[in-house]
Coordinates of C-alpha atoms and ligand atoms in Angstrom, one line a residue:
M1 CA 83.2 46.4 -17.8
A2 CA 83.6 43.0 -15.1
S3 CA 80.9 40.1 -16.7
D4 CA 80.8 37.0 -15.7
D5 CA 82.0 33.5 -18.0
G6 CA 80.8 30.6 -15.9
A7 CA 83.0 30.4 -13.4
L8 CA 85.3 33.0 -14.4
R9 CA 85.4 36.7 -13.2
L10 CA 85.9 38.9 -16.6
P11 CA 88.2 40.5 -17.5
L12 CA 90.9 38.6 -16.7
Y13 CA 94.7 40.3 -15.8
C14 CA 97.9 39.8 -17.7
P15 CA 100.7 42.3 -15.1
L16 CA 104.7 41.9 -16.0
V17 CA 106.6 39.0 -13.5
V18 CA 109.9 40.6 -13.6
N19 CA 112.0 39.1 -10.5
G20 CA 109.3 37.6 -8.3
E21 CA 106.7 40.1 -8.7
E22 CA 103.9 41.3 -10.4
G23 CA 103.8 45.0 -12.6
K24 CA 102.8 47.3 -14.5
A25 CA 104.0 48.2 -17.3
A26 CA 106.8 51.1 -18.1
S27 CA 104.5 52.7 -20.1
G28 CA 101.2 53.6 -17.7
R29 CA 99.3 51.1 -20.3
Q30 CA 97.5 48.6 -21.3
F31 CA 95.0 46.6 -23.9
A32 CA 92.7 44.4 -24.2
R33 CA 91.8 40.9 -25.9
E34 CA 88.2 40.7 -26.3
N35 CA 86.0 37.2 -26.6
P36 CA 86.2 36.2 -30.1
A37 CA 83.1 34.6 -28.8
N38 CA 81.4 37.5 -28.0
V39 CA 83.1 41.0 -29.5
R40 CA 80.8 42.6 -26.8
E41 CA 83.5 41.8 -23.8
I42 CA 86.8 42.5 -23.3
A43 CA 88.0 39.0 -21.7
T44 CA 91.7 40.4 -20.3
L45 CA 93.4 43.1 -20.2
A46 CA 97.4 43.2 -20.1
E47 CA 99.9 45.5 -18.8
E48 CA 101.4 46.6 -23.0
G49 CA 105.5 46.6 -21.7
T50 CA 107.6 48.2 -23.2
Q51 CA 111.4 47.8 -24.3
E52 CA 112.8 49.2 -20.7
D53 CA 110.2 46.4 -19.1
A54 CA 111.6 44.0 -21.5
R55 CA 115.5 45.1 -20.3
A56 CA 114.4 44.9 -16.7
A57 CA 112.8 41.1 -17.1
I58 CA 116.1 40.2 -19.4
D59 CA 118.2 41.6 -16.5
A60 CA 116.9 39.8 -13.8
A61 CA 116.8 36.3 -16.3
R62 CA 120.9 37.3 -16.7
K63 CA 120.9 38.7 -13.6
A64 CA 119.5 34.7 -11.6
F65 CA 121.5 32.4 -14.5
D66 CA 125.0 34.4 -13.9
G67 CA 124.7 34.2 -9.8
N68 CA 123.5 30.8 -9.9
V69 CA 120.7 32.1 -7.7
S70 CA 119.5 29.5 -4.9
N71 CA 122.4 27.3 -6.9
W72 CA 119.0 26.5 -9.2
I73 CA 122.5 25.2 -12.2
Y74 CA 123.5 22.6 -10.3
N75 CA 120.4 21.8 -7.7
Y76 CA 118.2 19.8 -10.1
K77 CA 116.2 18.4 -7.4
L78 CA 115.0 22.4 -6.7
R79 CA 115.1 21.4 -10.6
E80 CA 112.3 18.8 -10.5
Q81 CA 110.9 19.9 -6.8
V82 CA 110.0 23.2 -9.7
L83 CA 108.3 20.7 -12.6
S84 CA 106.3 18.4 -11.3
R85 CA 104.6 20.8 -8.3
T86 CA 103.5 23.2 -11.8
A87 CA 102.4 19.5 -13.2
R88 CA 100.4 18.9 -9.9
L89 CA 99.0 23.0 -9.1
M90 CA 97.7 22.4 -13.1
R91 CA 95.7 20.0 -12.6
D92 CA 94.3 20.5 -9.5
N93 CA 93.2 23.6 -11.4
A94 CA 93.0 22.5 -14.9
D95 CA 89.3 23.3 -15.0
R96 CA 89.8 27.3 -14.9
L97 CA 92.5 26.9 -17.0
A98 CA 90.3 25.5 -19.7
R99 CA 87.9 28.0 -19.4
V100 CA 90.8 31.1 -19.6
V101 CA 92.5 29.3 -22.6
S102 CA 89.1 28.3 -24.0
L103 CA 87.7 32.5 -23.4
E104 CA 90.7 33.9 -25.1
V105 CA 91.3 31.4 -28.3
G106 CA 88.4 30.3 -28.7
M107 CA 88.8 27.0 -28.2
P108 CA 85.4 25.0 -27.4
M109 CA 86.4 22.8 -23.6
R110 CA 85.8 19.1 -25.3
Q111 CA 89.2 20.2 -26.9
A112 CA 90.7 22.9 -24.1
V113 CA 90.6 20.6 -21.6
P114 CA 92.9 17.8 -22.5
H115 CA 94.7 20.7 -23.6
I116 CA 95.7 21.6 -19.8
G117 CA 96.6 18.2 -19.5
A118 CA 99.0 17.6 -21.9
A119 CA 101.0 20.4 -21.1
A120 CA 100.9 19.0 -17.7
D121 CA 101.7 15.9 -19.0
I122 CA 104.6 18.2 -21.2
F123 CA 106.0 19.7 -17.7
E124 CA 106.2 15.8 -15.2
F125 CA 107.8 14.3 -18.6
Y126 CA 110.7 16.8 -17.8
A127 CA 110.8 16.5 -13.7
G128 CA 111.6 13.4 -14.3
L129 CA 114.4 15.1 -17.0
A130 CA 116.0 17.6 -14.8
G131 CA 118.2 14.9 -12.6
K132 CA 119.2 13.3 -16.1
L133 CA 121.7 15.4 -17.3
Y134 CA 124.6 13.3 -17.9
G135 CA 127.2 14.0 -19.9
E136 CA 129.7 11.4 -21.2
S137 CA 133.3 10.8 -20.5
F138 CA 136.9 9.5 -22.7
T139 CA 140.3 7.6 -21.2
L140 CA 142.4 8.4 -23.9
P141 CA 145.6 6.0 -23.9
S142 CA 148.1 8.8 -22.5
G143 CA 145.4 8.5 -19.1
S144 CA 144.4 11.8 -20.4
M145 CA 140.4 12.3 -20.2
I146 CA 137.6 13.5 -22.3
N147 CA 135.1 15.0 -19.8
L148 CA 132.2 15.5 -21.9
V149 CA 129.8 17.7 -20.0
K150 CA 126.3 19.0 -20.4
E151 CA 125.4 22.8 -20.2
P152 CA 122.6 25.2 -19.5
V153 CA 122.6 27.8 -22.4
G154 CA 121.9 29.8 -20.3
V155 CA 119.4 32.8 -20.6
V156 CA 116.1 32.3 -23.3
G157 CA 114.2 34.3 -24.7
M158 CA 110.8 33.7 -25.3
I159 CA 108.5 33.9 -27.9
T160 CA 104.4 32.4 -28.0
P161 CA 101.7 32.1 -30.4
W162 CA 98.0 31.3 -29.0
N163 CA 96.4 28.6 -30.5
F164 CA 97.8 26.7 -28.0
P165 CA 98.6 28.4 -25.2
L166 CA 99.5 25.9 -22.8
T167 CA 101.1 23.2 -24.4
Q168 CA 103.0 26.1 -27.4
T169 CA 104.1 27.7 -23.5
A170 CA 105.3 24.0 -22.0
R171 CA 107.0 23.3 -24.5
K172 CA 109.8 25.6 -24.0
V173 CA 110.0 26.2 -20.1
A174 CA 109.5 23.1 -19.2
P175 CA 112.5 21.9 -21.0
A176 CA 114.2 24.8 -20.9
L177 CA 114.0 25.0 -16.8
A178 CA 114.8 21.2 -16.3
A179 CA 118.3 21.9 -18.1
G180 CA 118.9 25.1 -15.6
C181 CA 118.5 28.1 -17.6
T182 CA 116.0 31.1 -16.9
V183 CA 113.3 32.4 -19.2
V184 CA 111.7 36.0 -20.7
I185 CA 108.5 35.5 -21.6
K186 CA 106.6 37.2 -24.6
P187 CA 103.7 36.1 -24.8
A188 CA 101.2 36.0 -28.4
S189 CA 99.1 39.1 -27.7
Y190 CA 95.7 36.9 -28.2
T191 CA 96.7 35.1 -25.4
P192 CA 97.9 36.7 -22.6
A193 CA 95.8 35.7 -19.7
A194 CA 96.9 32.6 -20.3
T195 CA 99.9 32.7 -20.5
Y196 CA 99.8 34.5 -17.6
E197 CA 98.3 32.0 -15.5
L198 CA 100.2 29.4 -15.7
V199 CA 102.9 31.8 -15.0
K200 CA 100.9 32.8 -11.7
L201 CA 101.1 28.3 -10.7
I202 CA 104.5 27.8 -11.1
Q203 CA 105.5 30.9 -9.1
Q204 CA 104.2 28.7 -6.8
T205 CA 106.7 25.7 -6.6
G206 CA 109.7 28.1 -5.6
I207 CA 111.0 28.5 -8.3
P208 CA 113.8 31.5 -6.9
N209 CA 112.8 35.1 -8.8
G210 CA 114.3 35.5 -11.3
V211 CA 114.3 32.4 -14.0
L212 CA 111.2 33.3 -14.5
N213 CA 109.8 36.4 -16.1
L214 CA 107.0 37.3 -18.3
V215 CA 106.3 41.5 -19.8
P216 CA 103.4 41.2 -22.6
G217 CA 103.0 43.9 -25.2
P218 CA 103.8 44.2 -29.0
G219 CA 105.9 41.5 -30.6
S220 CA 108.0 44.9 -32.8
I221 CA 108.4 46.2 -29.2
V222 CA 109.0 43.7 -26.4
G223 CA 110.2 40.7 -28.9
A224 CA 112.2 42.2 -31.4
E225 CA 114.3 44.6 -27.7
I226 CA 114.6 40.3 -26.4
I227 CA 116.3 39.7 -30.2
A228 CA 118.1 42.5 -29.8
S229 CA 119.7 41.7 -25.7
K230 CA 123.6 40.2 -26.4
K231 CA 122.5 39.2 -22.8
V232 CA 119.7 36.9 -24.2
D233 CA 121.6 32.9 -25.6
K234 CA 119.1 32.2 -26.0
I235 CA 116.4 32.8 -28.6
S236 CA 113.5 30.1 -28.8
F237 CA 110.3 31.5 -31.1
T238 CA 106.9 29.7 -32.0
G239 CA 104.6 31.8 -34.5
E240 CA 104.3 32.2 -38.4
T241 CA 106.9 31.0 -40.9
G242 CA 107.5 35.6 -41.9
T243 CA 108.3 35.9 -38.3
G244 CA 110.2 33.1 -37.5
K245 CA 112.8 34.5 -40.8
R246 CA 113.3 37.8 -39.6
I247 CA 113.4 36.8 -36.1
G248 CA 116.4 33.5 -37.3
A249 CA 118.3 36.6 -39.6
Q250 CA 118.1 38.7 -36.7
A251 CA 119.8 36.0 -35.0
G252 CA 121.5 34.6 -36.9
M253 CA 123.9 38.1 -37.4
E254 CA 124.5 37.8 -33.0
V255 CA 125.4 33.6 -33.2
K256 CA 122.2 33.1 -31.5
R257 CA 121.0 29.8 -31.0
V258 CA 117.6 29.5 -32.6
S259 CA 114.8 27.5 -32.8
L260 CA 112.0 27.9 -35.0
E261 CA 108.3 26.5 -34.8
L262 CA 107.2 27.1 -37.2
G263 CA 103.7 27.5 -40.4
G264 CA 102.7 24.4 -41.5
K265 CA 100.4 22.8 -44.9
A266 CA 99.4 19.6 -43.4
P267 CA 99.1 16.7 -46.9
Y268 CA 97.3 13.3 -45.5
V269 CA 97.6 10.8 -47.7
I270 CA 94.9 9.0 -48.5
F271 CA 95.3 5.6 -50.4
D272 CA 92.4 3.8 -51.8
D273 CA 92.7 0.5 -50.3
A274 CA 92.4 2.5 -46.1
D275 CA 89.1 1.9 -44.4
V276 CA 86.8 5.5 -45.5
D277 CA 86.1 5.8 -42.1
A278 CA 88.0 5.8 -40.2
A279 CA 90.4 7.4 -41.5
S280 CA 87.9 10.3 -42.7
R281 CA 87.6 10.5 -38.8
A282 CA 91.4 11.9 -38.4
A283 CA 91.5 13.6 -40.6
I284 CA 88.1 15.4 -39.6
F285 CA 90.2 15.2 -36.7
G286 CA 92.8 17.3 -37.6
M287 CA 91.1 19.7 -39.6
F288 CA 88.9 21.0 -38.1
R289 CA 91.2 20.9 -34.7
N290 CA 90.6 24.5 -33.1
A291 CA 88.9 25.4 -36.1
G292 CA 91.9 24.5 -37.6
Q293 CA 93.6 27.3 -36.3
A294 CA 97.1 24.6 -35.7
C295 CA 100.5 24.8 -37.4
G296 CA 99.7 20.4 -38.1
A297 CA 95.8 20.7 -39.3
T298 CA 95.7 18.9 -42.1
T299 CA 94.8 20.5 -44.6
R300 CA 94.9 19.0 -47.8
L301 CA 93.5 16.2 -48.8
L302 CA 96.2 13.8 -51.2
V303 CA 92.9 11.6 -51.8
Q304 CA 93.3 8.4 -54.9
E305 CA 91.8 8.2 -57.1
G306 CA 89.7 4.1 -56.5
I307 CA 88.4 5.6 -53.4
H308 CA 87.7 9.3 -53.4
A309 CA 84.0 9.5 -54.4
R310 CA 83.4 6.8 -51.7
L311 CA 85.7 9.3 -49.3
M312 CA 84.5 12.3 -49.8
A313 CA 81.1 11.6 -49.1
R314 CA 81.5 10.0 -46.5
V315 CA 84.4 13.5 -44.9
V316 CA 81.7 15.3 -46.5
A317 CA 78.6 13.9 -44.1
L318 CA 80.3 13.9 -41.1
T319 CA 81.6 17.4 -41.7
R320 CA 78.4 18.2 -42.0
K321 CA 77.5 17.5 -38.5
L322 CA 80.5 19.1 -36.7
E323 CA 78.7 21.8 -34.5
V324 CA 79.4 24.8 -35.1
G325 CA 78.9 27.2 -31.1
H326 CA 79.9 28.8 -28.7
P327 CA 83.6 27.1 -26.9
S328 CA 81.8 26.7 -23.1
K329 CA 79.4 24.4 -24.5
P330 CA 80.3 21.2 -23.7
S331 CA 78.3 20.1 -27.3
T332 CA 80.1 22.3 -29.3
D333 CA 83.0 20.6 -31.9
M334 CA 84.3 23.7 -33.4
G335 CA 84.1 27.8 -32.0
P336 CA 85.4 30.9 -33.9
L337 CA 88.2 32.1 -35.5
I338 CA 91.1 34.1 -32.8
S339 CA 89.1 37.9 -34.4
A340 CA 89.4 39.5 -37.0
S341 CA 91.6 39.5 -39.2
Q342 CA 91.9 36.0 -39.5
E343 CA 87.8 35.5 -40.2
K344 CA 89.1 38.2 -43.2
V345 CA 92.3 36.1 -44.3
V346 CA 90.1 32.6 -44.2
Q347 CA 87.3 34.6 -46.3
E348 CA 90.1 35.8 -49.0
F349 CA 90.8 32.4 -49.4
I350 CA 86.6 31.1 -49.8
E351 CA 86.9 34.0 -52.7
Y352 CA 89.8 33.0 -53.8
G353 CA 88.6 29.1 -54.3
Q354 CA 85.2 30.2 -56.0
A355 CA 86.7 32.8 -58.0
Q356 CA 88.9 29.0 -59.2
G357 CA 86.7 26.8 -59.9
F358 CA 87.6 24.7 -57.1
R359 CA 84.3 22.0 -55.8
L360 CA 82.5 23.7 -52.7
L361 CA 81.9 20.2 -51.0
T362 CA 80.6 21.1 -47.6
G363 CA 81.2 25.3 -45.7
G364 CA 82.3 28.6 -47.0
K365 CA 79.6 30.7 -45.1
K366 CA 80.4 32.8 -42.7
L367 CA 77.9 32.4 -39.9
S368 CA 75.4 34.7 -38.6
G369 CA 72.6 34.3 -36.6
E370 CA 71.4 34.2 -32.9
G371 CA 74.7 33.1 -30.9
F372 CA 77.1 34.0 -34.3
D373 CA 77.2 37.5 -34.8
H374 CA 79.1 39.2 -32.5
G375 CA 81.5 36.3 -32.7
Y376 CA 84.0 35.2 -36.4
Y377 CA 82.1 32.3 -36.7
V378 CA 83.2 30.5 -40.5
E379 CA 81.5 27.1 -41.6
P380 CA 83.7 24.2 -42.2
T381 CA 84.4 24.5 -45.3
I382 CA 85.5 21.8 -47.5
F383 CA 86.9 22.3 -51.6
D384 CA 87.3 19.3 -53.6
G385 CA 89.3 19.3 -57.7
V386 CA 92.1 22.4 -55.7
D387 CA 95.1 22.0 -57.8
N388 CA 98.0 22.0 -55.8
A389 CA 100.2 24.6 -57.2
S390 CA 97.5 26.6 -56.3
R391 CA 97.1 29.5 -53.2
L392 CA 94.6 27.1 -51.6
G393 CA 97.2 24.0 -51.7
Q394 CA 100.7 26.4 -50.8
E395 CA 100.2 28.2 -48.7
E396 CA 98.9 28.3 -45.1
I397 CA 95.4 29.5 -44.4
F398 CA 95.0 28.7 -40.6
G399 CA 91.1 28.3 -40.2
P400 CA 88.6 26.0 -40.7
V401 CA 89.2 25.2 -45.0
V402 CA 91.0 22.3 -46.6
A403 CA 91.9 21.6 -50.4
V404 CA 91.8 17.9 -51.6
T405 CA 92.8 16.9 -54.6
P406 CA 92.5 13.4 -55.5
F407 CA 96.5 11.5 -57.4
R408 CA 96.9 8.2 -59.5
D409 CA 99.6 6.6 -57.9
E410 CA 102.1 6.6 -54.8
A411 CA 105.0 8.8 -56.8
E412 CA 102.1 11.5 -58.1
A413 CA 101.1 10.9 -53.8
V414 CA 104.6 11.5 -52.6
E415 CA 105.2 14.1 -54.9
L416 CA 101.6 16.2 -54.2
A417 CA 102.8 16.5 -50.4
N418 CA 106.3 18.0 -50.4
A419 CA 105.4 20.3 -53.5
V420 CA 105.4 23.0 -50.9
D421 CA 107.3 24.9 -49.0
F422 CA 106.4 23.3 -46.1
G423 CA 107.3 20.0 -44.4
L424 CA 105.6 20.1 -40.4
V425 CA 103.6 17.1 -40.4
A426 CA 101.5 14.2 -42.7
G427 CA 99.3 11.7 -42.4
V428 CA 99.1 8.3 -44.3
W429 CA 96.4 6.0 -45.3
S430 CA 97.2 2.0 -46.2
A431 CA 95.9 -1.0 -45.6
D432 CA 99.1 -1.8 -46.9
Y433 CA 102.0 -1.0 -44.3
P434 CA 105.4 -1.9 -46.5
R435 CA 103.4 1.1 -48.3
A436 CA 102.6 3.4 -45.9
L437 CA 106.2 2.9 -44.5
R438 CA 108.1 4.3 -48.0
V439 CA 105.8 7.5 -48.5
A440 CA 105.9 7.4 -44.6
R441 CA 110.1 7.6 -45.3
K442 CA 110.0 9.8 -48.4
I443 CA 107.2 12.6 -47.1
R444 CA 110.0 15.0 -46.3
A445 CA 108.1 16.6 -42.2
G446 CA 109.2 16.1 -39.0
T447 CA 106.1 13.4 -37.9
V448 CA 104.4 11.8 -40.2
W449 CA 101.7 10.1 -38.3
I450 CA 100.2 6.5 -39.6
W451 CA 97.1 5.4 -39.7
D452 CA 96.2 9.1 -36.8
N453 CA 96.2 12.0 -36.7
Y454 CA 98.3 14.9 -34.3
A455 CA 98.9 12.6 -31.7
Q456 CA 101.5 14.9 -29.5
P457 CA 102.8 12.8 -27.0
V458 CA 105.5 14.5 -25.1
E459 CA 107.1 12.1 -25.3
G460 CA 107.7 11.9 -28.9
I461 CA 109.2 14.7 -30.8
W462 CA 107.4 18.1 -32.7
G463 CA 109.6 20.6 -35.7
G464 CA 109.9 21.1 -39.2
Y465 CA 111.7 20.4 -42.0
K466 CA 112.0 22.8 -45.2
Q467 CA 110.1 26.5 -43.9
S468 CA 108.4 24.6 -40.9
G469 CA 111.5 25.0 -38.7
M470 CA 114.7 25.3 -36.9
G471 CA 114.8 22.6 -34.1
R472 CA 113.4 20.0 -31.8
E473 CA 110.4 20.2 -29.0
L474 CA 110.2 17.6 -26.9
G475 CA 110.5 14.3 -25.5
Y476 CA 114.4 14.4 -25.7
H477 CA 115.7 16.1 -28.1
G478 CA 113.9 19.8 -26.9
L479 CA 115.7 19.0 -23.3
N480 CA 118.7 19.2 -25.9
D481 CA 117.5 22.4 -27.7
F482 CA 118.4 23.3 -23.7
L483 CA 121.8 22.5 -23.1
E484 CA 125.0 23.8 -24.5
V485 CA 127.4 20.6 -24.3
K486 CA 131.6 21.7 -23.0
Q487 CA 134.6 19.9 -23.1
I488 CA 136.6 19.3 -20.2
F489 CA 139.9 17.5 -20.5
T490 CA 142.3 16.3 -17.4
D491 CA 146.3 15.9 -18.3
G492 CA 146.4 12.1 -16.9
T493 CA 150.1 11.9 -17.7
G494 CA 151.9 14.5 -15.3
L495 CA 154.7 15.7 -18.4
A496 CA 155.6 18.8 -17.3
M497 CA 158.0 18.0 -21.3
K498 CA 154.1 16.7 -23.5
A499 CA 154.7 15.5 -26.7
P500 CA 153.1 18.3 -29.7
Y501 CA 154.6 21.4 -26.9
G502 CA 157.8 19.6 -29.1
Q503 CA 156.7 21.4 -31.9
V504 CA 157.0 25.0 -30.6
I505 CA 159.2 24.1 -27.3
K506 CA 163.4 22.9 -28.4
E507 CA 164.1 21.8 -25.0
Ligands
NAD1 P1 103.0 35.8 -35.2 O1 104.3 35.2 -36.0 O2 102.0 36.3 -35.1 O3 103.5 35.1 -33.6 C1 104.1 34.9 -32.9 C2 104.3 35.6 -31.5 O4 105.3 36.2 -32.0 C3 103.2 36.0 -30.7 O5 103.6 36.4 -29.3 C4 103.7 37.4 -31.5 O6 103.1 38.5 -30.7 C5 105.3 38.0 -32.1 N1 105.8 38.8 -33.3 C6 105.4 39.4 -34.0 N2 106.5 40.1 -34.2 C7 108.0 40.0 -33.7 C8 109.0 39.9 -34.5 N3 108.5 41.3 -34.3 N4 109.8 39.8 -33.7 C9 109.3 39.9 -32.1 N5 108.4 38.9 -31.8 C10 106.8 39.0 -32.4 O7 102.5 33.6 -35.1 P2 100.8 33.7 -34.8 O8 99.6 34.6 -35.3 O9 101.0 33.8 -33.2 O10 100.1 32.0 -34.5 C11 100.2 32.0 -35.7 C12 101.6 30.7 -36.5 O11 102.2 30.2 -35.5 C13 100.8 29.5 -37.7 O12 101.8 30.4 -38.8 C14 101.7 28.9 -36.8 O13 102.0 27.8 -37.9 C15 102.7 28.8 -36.4 N6 102.3 28.3 -35.0 C16 103.5 27.2 -35.3 C17 104.0 25.4 -34.6 C18 105.0 25.0 -34.9 O14 105.3 24.1 -33.5 N7 106.2 24.7 -35.6 C19 102.8 25.7 -33.3 C20 101.9 26.6 -33.0 C21 101.9 27.4 -34.4

């Protein structure tokens, strides 16, 4: 079964990593991840973790945290070193990491390479914050003092998705380690090797045993145990809104801290006065990057009537030039979908759009023939005249299928943009900046881009309004999600009988 994919020897492998040791699953079983660009090939074999394995990893993380292993909680210099060395190792191994991501996700190398850089940037950024967890201090008129100190939230269970495996994992792991937490990761089953490659690098940085643990396996077994365990203080989840709702409900029963990064249905609002070429390019980048398999993908183009014909002509012309092909080919713009089931979902949405009578401007077909027959390739697809209330306007497709809906005026644009359950990201394009800003303020989403699309600087934030999630990743906000604030009150009066005690004690 072993074969070569450029510099990679296949199949890749993902073991458990528990207490600094790589190991096999208690089940004695492994699961296989196929190559989505060529399903005849096994990309990865991963250990199929069990409840018992999850418990062992949680115990290791708990012990490391409660025992303050190597003074992990207070030694910010060690944490800084782990994070900055990780960033450096990622850059040194960028080519291999990009190939692994490209292989497992089907992401074109042209996108996988910058993906590694973005993940390394996240580790670098949080390395800089590890030693800056300043608290606050306040002296009362009595001389007593309030100290507010920041402490790590404890053991964090991380459940991650497959679509951008390294940045998604970095957004959780880097701030959690900067804060002094210990971690158990349950990676998505489509991308175990990509996650393991990162964990393997972090293990080389001097991180104490038990601080970072990895358990591949089914969400319903490994993920469920991490969520249920009383030894886990916080869950950090990224995935579908449906899964997130169940996880949030379960975590709520234990009053466990939880952050949820969930699905989206991003609108991109283009007004009549927009620069047609610049807006078209921005839209296409958001629509078809990673074959539209992105929570922040541009899934709804809301286009003002006066620019509609010109804009769509440009968007369609640029879309038809996109090269769909093998992810490892340097010229490929769009690769395959992640799986057979995702391809089925996408095709069902295309059939639905056609049955509804929406105008198919381009695409709509599964690609076949040489180079396509053994992968999940679907054309970039655009439907025009879509009713925003239809399934194409409302549901997350997670593929290269875009719904275009014309609008008359600013009020209608805002109404359409907000008329979904999601609120992750949005875009606005208008030459009239006060109008663009007004609309950006009115759209209920965690990020609104003006004159751009898809920028996710680590210094900013990422997270959703409404059913797109709870909490924020990246930036200072992303660090705060892994910290508790404790008040330490110190008496400054020195009195044995303080005034309030008189409420209980008479003399
Ligand atoms: P998913 O919900 O199917 O799986 C996410 C993770 O949860 C996986 O590791 C999976 O094994 C695990 N899981 C599944 N069922 C579980 C259960 N019952 N208990 C515990 N764990 C369980 O999502 P996916 O298909 O991997 O990712 C795609 C989704 O993620 C899309 O909806 C996308 O919008 C969303 N996403 C959101 C963001 C964001 O930042 N908001 C980023 C990337 C992806």
